[in-house]
Coordinates of C-alpha atoms in Angstrom, one line a residue:
M16 CA -33.1 7.0 14.4
G17 CA -32.9 3.7 12.6
T18 CA -29.7 1.9 11.7
I19 CA -28.1 0.8 8.5
A20 CA -26.9 -2.8 8.9
G21 CA -24.8 -4.7 6.4
I22 CA -25.0 -2.1 3.6
A23 CA -21.4 -1.0 3.6
A24 CA -19.7 -4.4 3.8
T25 CA -16.2 -3.9 2.6
L26 CA -13.4 -6.2 1.5
L27 CA -10.5 -3.8 2.1
A28 CA -7.5 -5.8 3.4
F29 CA -3.9 -4.7 3.9
A30 CA -1.7 -7.6 4.8
A31 CA 1.6 -7.1 6.6
I32 CA 3.3 -9.1 3.9
P33 CA 5.6 -6.7 2.0
L34 CA 4.9 -6.4 -1.7
P35 CA 7.9 -6.9 -3.9
E36 CA 9.0 -4.0 -6.2
H37 CA 7.5 -5.8 -9.1
A38 CA 4.7 -8.3 -9.2
S39 CA 5.6 -11.5 -7.4
G40 CA 3.7 -13.6 -9.9
A41 CA 5.3 -13.7 -13.3
Q42 CA 2.8 -13.6 -16.2
E43 CA 2.9 -16.6 -18.5
A44 CA 1.0 -15.1 -21.4
A45 CA 1.0 -11.7 -23.1
E46 CA -2.5 -11.9 -24.5
T47 CA -5.1 -9.5 -23.2
D48 CA -7.3 -11.1 -20.5
I49 CA -11.0 -10.1 -21.1
I50 CA -12.9 -11.8 -18.3
A51 CA -16.6 -12.0 -17.8
A52 CA -17.3 -10.5 -14.4
R53 CA -20.1 -11.2 -12.0
A54 CA -21.5 -8.9 -9.3
D55 CA -22.1 -10.2 -5.8
A56 CA -24.9 -9.2 -3.5
S57 CA -22.9 -6.0 -2.6
Q58 CA -22.3 -5.1 -6.2
R59 CA -18.6 -6.0 -6.0
M60 CA -17.0 -7.7 -9.0
T61 CA -15.9 -11.4 -9.0
V62 CA -13.8 -13.1 -11.6
P63 CA -13.1 -16.8 -12.3
V64 CA -9.7 -18.1 -11.4
R65 CA -8.0 -21.5 -11.1
I66 CA -5.4 -22.8 -8.6
G67 CA -3.9 -26.1 -9.7
D68 CA -6.7 -28.6 -10.5
S69 CA -9.2 -26.7 -8.5
G70 CA -11.7 -26.0 -11.3
T71 CA -13.3 -22.6 -11.6
L72 CA -13.2 -20.5 -8.4
R73 CA -14.8 -17.1 -7.8
F74 CA -12.5 -14.4 -6.5
L75 CA -13.4 -10.8 -5.7
I76 CA -11.2 -8.3 -7.5
D77 CA -10.1 -5.9 -4.9
T78 CA -7.8 -2.9 -5.6
G79 CA -7.9 -2.1 -1.9
A80 CA -6.3 -5.4 -0.9
Q81 CA -2.5 -5.6 -0.8
N82 CA -2.4 -9.4 -1.0
T83 CA -4.3 -12.1 -2.7
V84 CA -6.4 -13.9 0.0
L85 CA -7.9 -17.4 0.2
S86 CA -10.6 -18.9 2.2
S87 CA -9.4 -21.4 4.8
A88 CA -11.7 -24.1 3.5
L89 CA -10.3 -23.7 0.0
A90 CA -6.7 -23.9 1.2
A91 CA -7.5 -27.1 3.1
R92 CA -9.3 -28.7 0.2
L93 CA -6.3 -27.9 -2.1
A94 CA -3.8 -29.0 0.6
L95 CA -1.7 -25.9 0.0
P96 CA 1.6 -25.7 1.9
P97 CA 1.5 -23.4 4.9
G98 CA 3.5 -20.2 5.2
R99 CA 4.4 -17.9 8.1
R100 CA 1.9 -16.1 10.3
A101 CA 1.1 -12.6 9.2
R102 CA -0.8 -9.6 10.5
L103 CA -3.8 -8.6 8.3
V104 CA -5.2 -5.1 8.7
G105 CA -8.8 -4.7 7.5
V106 CA -11.2 -1.8 7.6
A107 CA -12.5 -2.8 11.0
G108 CA -9.4 -4.1 12.8
S109 CA -6.3 -6.2 12.6
L110 CA -5.9 -10.0 13.0
D111 CA -3.0 -12.5 13.0
V112 CA -3.7 -15.1 10.3
D113 CA -2.2 -18.2 8.8
T114 CA -0.8 -18.0 5.2
V115 CA -0.3 -20.5 2.4
H116 CA 2.0 -20.7 -0.6
I117 CA 0.2 -20.7 -4.0
E118 CA 2.5 -22.2 -6.7
E119 CA 0.3 -20.9 -9.6
L120 CA -2.9 -18.9 -9.8
V121 CA -4.5 -18.6 -13.3
L122 CA -6.6 -15.6 -14.3
G123 CA -7.8 -15.8 -17.9
R124 CA -4.7 -16.4 -20.0
R125 CA -2.3 -15.3 -17.3
S126 CA -0.5 -17.2 -14.6
Y127 CA 0.9 -15.8 -11.4
Y128 CA 3.5 -17.7 -9.4
S129 CA 4.8 -18.0 -5.8
L130 CA 2.1 -16.0 -4.1
L131 CA 1.9 -15.9 -0.3
A132 CA -1.8 -15.7 0.6
P133 CA -3.4 -15.0 4.0
L134 CA -6.3 -17.2 5.0
L135 CA -9.7 -16.0 6.2
D136 CA -13.1 -17.5 6.7
G137 CA -14.9 -17.8 3.4
A138 CA -18.2 -16.7 5.0
N139 CA -16.6 -13.3 5.8
I140 CA -15.0 -13.0 2.4
G141 CA -18.2 -13.9 0.5
A142 CA -16.2 -15.7 -2.2
D143 CA -13.5 -18.3 -2.6
G144 CA -10.9 -15.6 -2.3
I145 CA -9.7 -12.1 -3.1
L146 CA -7.5 -11.1 -6.0
G147 CA -5.2 -8.4 -4.5
L148 CA -2.5 -6.1 -5.7
D149 CA 0.2 -8.7 -5.7
S150 CA -1.5 -10.1 -8.8
L151 CA -2.2 -6.8 -10.4
Q152 CA 1.1 -4.8 -10.1
D153 CA 2.6 -3.1 -13.1
Q154 CA -0.6 -3.6 -15.2
R155 CA -3.8 -1.8 -16.1
V156 CA -7.0 -3.2 -14.7
L157 CA -10.0 -2.1 -16.8
L158 CA -13.5 -2.4 -15.2
D159 CA -16.1 -2.2 -17.9
F160 CA -19.4 -1.8 -15.9
K161 CA -21.4 -1.2 -19.1
H162 CA -20.6 -4.6 -20.5
N163 CA -19.7 -6.3 -17.1
L164 CA -16.2 -7.2 -18.2
I165 CA -12.7 -6.9 -16.8
A166 CA -9.6 -6.6 -18.9
V167 CA -6.0 -7.0 -17.6
D168 CA -3.0 -6.0 -19.7
D169 CA -0.5 -3.1 -20.3
A170 CA -2.0 0.3 -21.1
K171 CA -0.9 0.3 -24.8
T172 CA -2.6 -3.1 -25.5
L173 CA -5.8 -1.8 -23.9
G174 CA -5.9 1.2 -26.1
G175 CA -4.0 3.7 -24.1
N176 CA -5.9 6.7 -22.9
N177 CA -8.2 7.0 -25.9
G178 CA -11.9 7.2 -25.2
Y179 CA -11.5 8.3 -21.5
D180 CA -13.0 11.5 -20.5
I181 CA -10.9 12.0 -17.3
V182 CA -7.3 10.9 -16.5
V183 CA -6.2 11.5 -13.0
T184 CA -2.6 11.1 -11.7
A185 CA -2.0 9.2 -8.5
R186 CA 0.9 8.5 -6.3
R187 CA 1.9 5.1 -5.0
R188 CA 2.2 4.0 -1.3
S189 CA 2.3 0.3 -0.1
G190 CA 1.3 -0.8 -3.5
Q191 CA -1.8 1.4 -3.5
L192 CA -2.6 4.2 -5.9
I193 CA -3.7 7.3 -4.0
V194 CA -5.2 10.3 -5.8
T195 CA -4.2 13.5 -4.0
D196 CA -5.6 16.1 -6.4
A197 CA -9.1 15.8 -5.1
V198 CA -11.5 18.0 -3.1
F199 CA -14.6 16.9 -1.2
D200 CA -17.0 19.8 -0.4
G201 CA -14.1 22.3 -0.2
V202 CA -11.6 20.0 1.7
R203 CA -8.6 18.6 0.0
V204 CA -8.8 14.8 0.3
A205 CA -6.7 11.7 -0.6
V206 CA -8.8 9.1 -2.5
V207 CA -8.1 5.4 -2.8
I208 CA -10.0 3.4 -5.5
D209 CA -11.4 0.4 -3.6
T210 CA -13.3 -2.1 -5.7
G211 CA -13.7 -4.3 -2.6
A212 CA -15.8 -1.7 -0.8
Q213 CA -19.5 -1.5 -1.4
T214 CA -19.9 2.1 -0.1
S215 CA -17.4 4.9 0.0
I216 CA -15.7 5.3 3.5
G217 CA -14.3 8.5 4.9
N218 CA -11.9 8.8 7.9
L219 CA -12.5 10.8 11.0
A220 CA -10.0 13.5 9.9
L221 CA -12.3 14.2 7.0
Q222 CA -15.5 14.1 9.1
R223 CA -14.2 16.8 11.3
F224 CA -14.2 19.2 8.4
Q225 CA -17.7 18.3 7.2
R226 CA -20.0 19.9 9.7
N227 CA -22.6 20.8 7.2
H228 CA -23.2 17.3 5.8
R229 CA -26.6 15.8 6.2
H230 CA -26.6 13.0 8.7
Q231 CA -28.5 10.0 7.2
D232 CA -28.1 7.2 9.7
D233 CA -25.8 5.0 11.7
G234 CA -24.7 1.5 11.1
M235 CA -21.9 -1.0 10.9
I236 CA -19.0 -1.7 8.4
Y237 CA -18.0 -5.3 8.1
S238 CA -14.5 -6.5 7.2
V239 CA -13.2 -9.7 5.7
T240 CA -11.5 -10.3 9.0
G241 CA -14.9 -11.0 10.6
Q242 CA -14.7 -7.7 12.6
A243 CA -17.1 -4.8 12.5
I244 CA -16.9 -1.1 13.4
S245 CA -19.6 1.5 13.8
A246 CA -20.1 4.2 11.2
S247 CA -22.1 7.3 10.7
Y248 CA -23.5 7.9 7.2
Y249 CA -23.6 11.4 5.8
M250 CA -24.6 12.8 2.4
G251 CA -21.9 15.0 0.8
R252 CA -22.5 17.4 -2.0
E253 CA -19.5 16.9 -4.4
L254 CA -16.2 15.1 -4.8
Q255 CA -13.9 16.6 -7.4
L256 CA -11.2 14.5 -9.0
G257 CA -9.4 16.8 -11.4
R258 CA -12.2 17.8 -13.9
L259 CA -14.4 15.0 -12.7
S260 CA -17.3 15.7 -10.3
L261 CA -19.3 13.2 -8.3
G262 CA -22.4 14.6 -6.6
N263 CA -24.6 13.4 -3.8
M264 CA -22.1 11.0 -2.3
L265 CA -23.2 8.8 0.6
V266 CA -20.1 8.4 2.8
A267 CA -19.7 6.1 5.8
Y268 CA -17.4 7.8 8.4
A269 CA -15.5 5.4 10.6
D270 CA -12.3 5.1 12.6
A271 CA -11.0 2.5 10.2
P272 CA -7.4 1.1 10.9
A273 CA -6.8 0.7 7.2
F274 CA -6.3 4.5 6.9
A275 CA -3.4 4.4 9.3
S276 CA -1.9 1.5 7.3
L277 CA -1.6 4.0 4.4
G278 CA -0.4 6.9 6.6
L279 CA -3.7 8.6 6.1
A280 CA -5.1 8.5 9.7
N281 CA -4.6 12.2 10.3
K282 CA -5.2 13.5 6.7
P283 CA -8.7 13.7 5.2
A284 CA -9.2 10.6 3.1
I285 CA -11.8 8.5 1.3
L286 CA -12.0 4.9 0.1
L287 CA -14.0 5.3 -3.1
G288 CA -16.3 2.2 -3.3
M289 CA -18.3 0.4 -5.9
R290 CA -21.5 2.4 -5.4
D291 CA -19.8 5.5 -6.7
L292 CA -17.6 3.8 -9.2
R293 CA -20.6 2.2 -11.0
V294 CA -21.9 5.6 -12.1
F295 CA -19.2 5.4 -14.9
D296 CA -19.2 3.2 -18.0
R297 CA -15.6 2.3 -17.4
V298 CA -12.9 2.8 -14.8
A299 CA -9.2 1.8 -15.5
I300 CA -6.6 1.6 -12.7
D301 CA -3.1 1.8 -14.3
F302 CA -0.6 0.7 -11.6
K303 CA 2.4 1.2 -13.8
A304 CA 1.6 4.7 -15.1
R305 CA 0.1 5.7 -11.7
T306 CA -3.1 7.0 -13.2
V307 CA -6.9 6.3 -12.9
L308 CA -9.1 6.8 -15.9
F309 CA -12.8 7.4 -16.1
D310 CA -15.3 7.0 -18.9
L311 CA -18.5 9.0 -18.5
P312 CA -21.8 7.6 -19.5
E313 CA -23.5 9.2 -22.5
N314 CA -26.1 11.1 -20.5
A315 CA -23.3 12.7 -18.4
R316 CA -21.5 13.8 -21.6
Q317 CA -24.7 15.5 -22.8
L318 CA -24.9 17.4 -19.5
N319 CA -21.2 18.3 -19.7
P320 CA -20.5 19.1 -23.3
G321 CA -16.9 20.2 -22.5
F322 CA -15.8 16.6 -22.1

């Protein structure tokens, strides 16, 4: 049996820095941000940001990361003031890290203030930093894969729910939106939309129910913390999210500490990664309304005339 190495690199990171009830960075402008995105080698999406006089920086947009994260080299170059030590829990383990204070981070026309950002090695991040949930709370994040754009604003400004084929309700825990009305090959499962993960990841509680899945291979999952854990890759038949159905899903099963951080270690759960999200034309994550919206591609509508 061969091994899969480096395919399921994920940027999921839950920092032990409590998120405030509302976004910690106030927004300076009300205009809609429509930002040209760029895919990295793992098909995750990066966006241009600025910190002070830094010039343009490339940050991964990660709906699985609780806090905005910076590379250590960038923090040193910008001489950012140090903060307290914090425990960062990634998909492959936990790590005590330094933090810095960001006075202002600019994304498009919006500014976010007073962010406390953990520091990690830029080589492990694969970018200058990660844009996490502390910069995205109470907003809708629209990922337009068809046009390779990202928009950030309130739901009404972004057109409400018009044009979406599927709207799924989620619940909120530790800043994350967790879809609980989901079934994977007959097993009820919790789903977290994780734009920082290349491949969808399932926990061991789910794997125990999936004895009929086809084993594809074994490999490693790499975390932004620089740690790695082994994973077994299986092909599942169908994930149902409300009326939405995703077929032939490759899932990496692993004993990932990130599930425990969300209270999902003993409940079947999946981190839905970019490989599966990119089958849609658009995906919108609405943190304020606690909904996730999906726009099917035209060929999928023709095969499913009921949508």
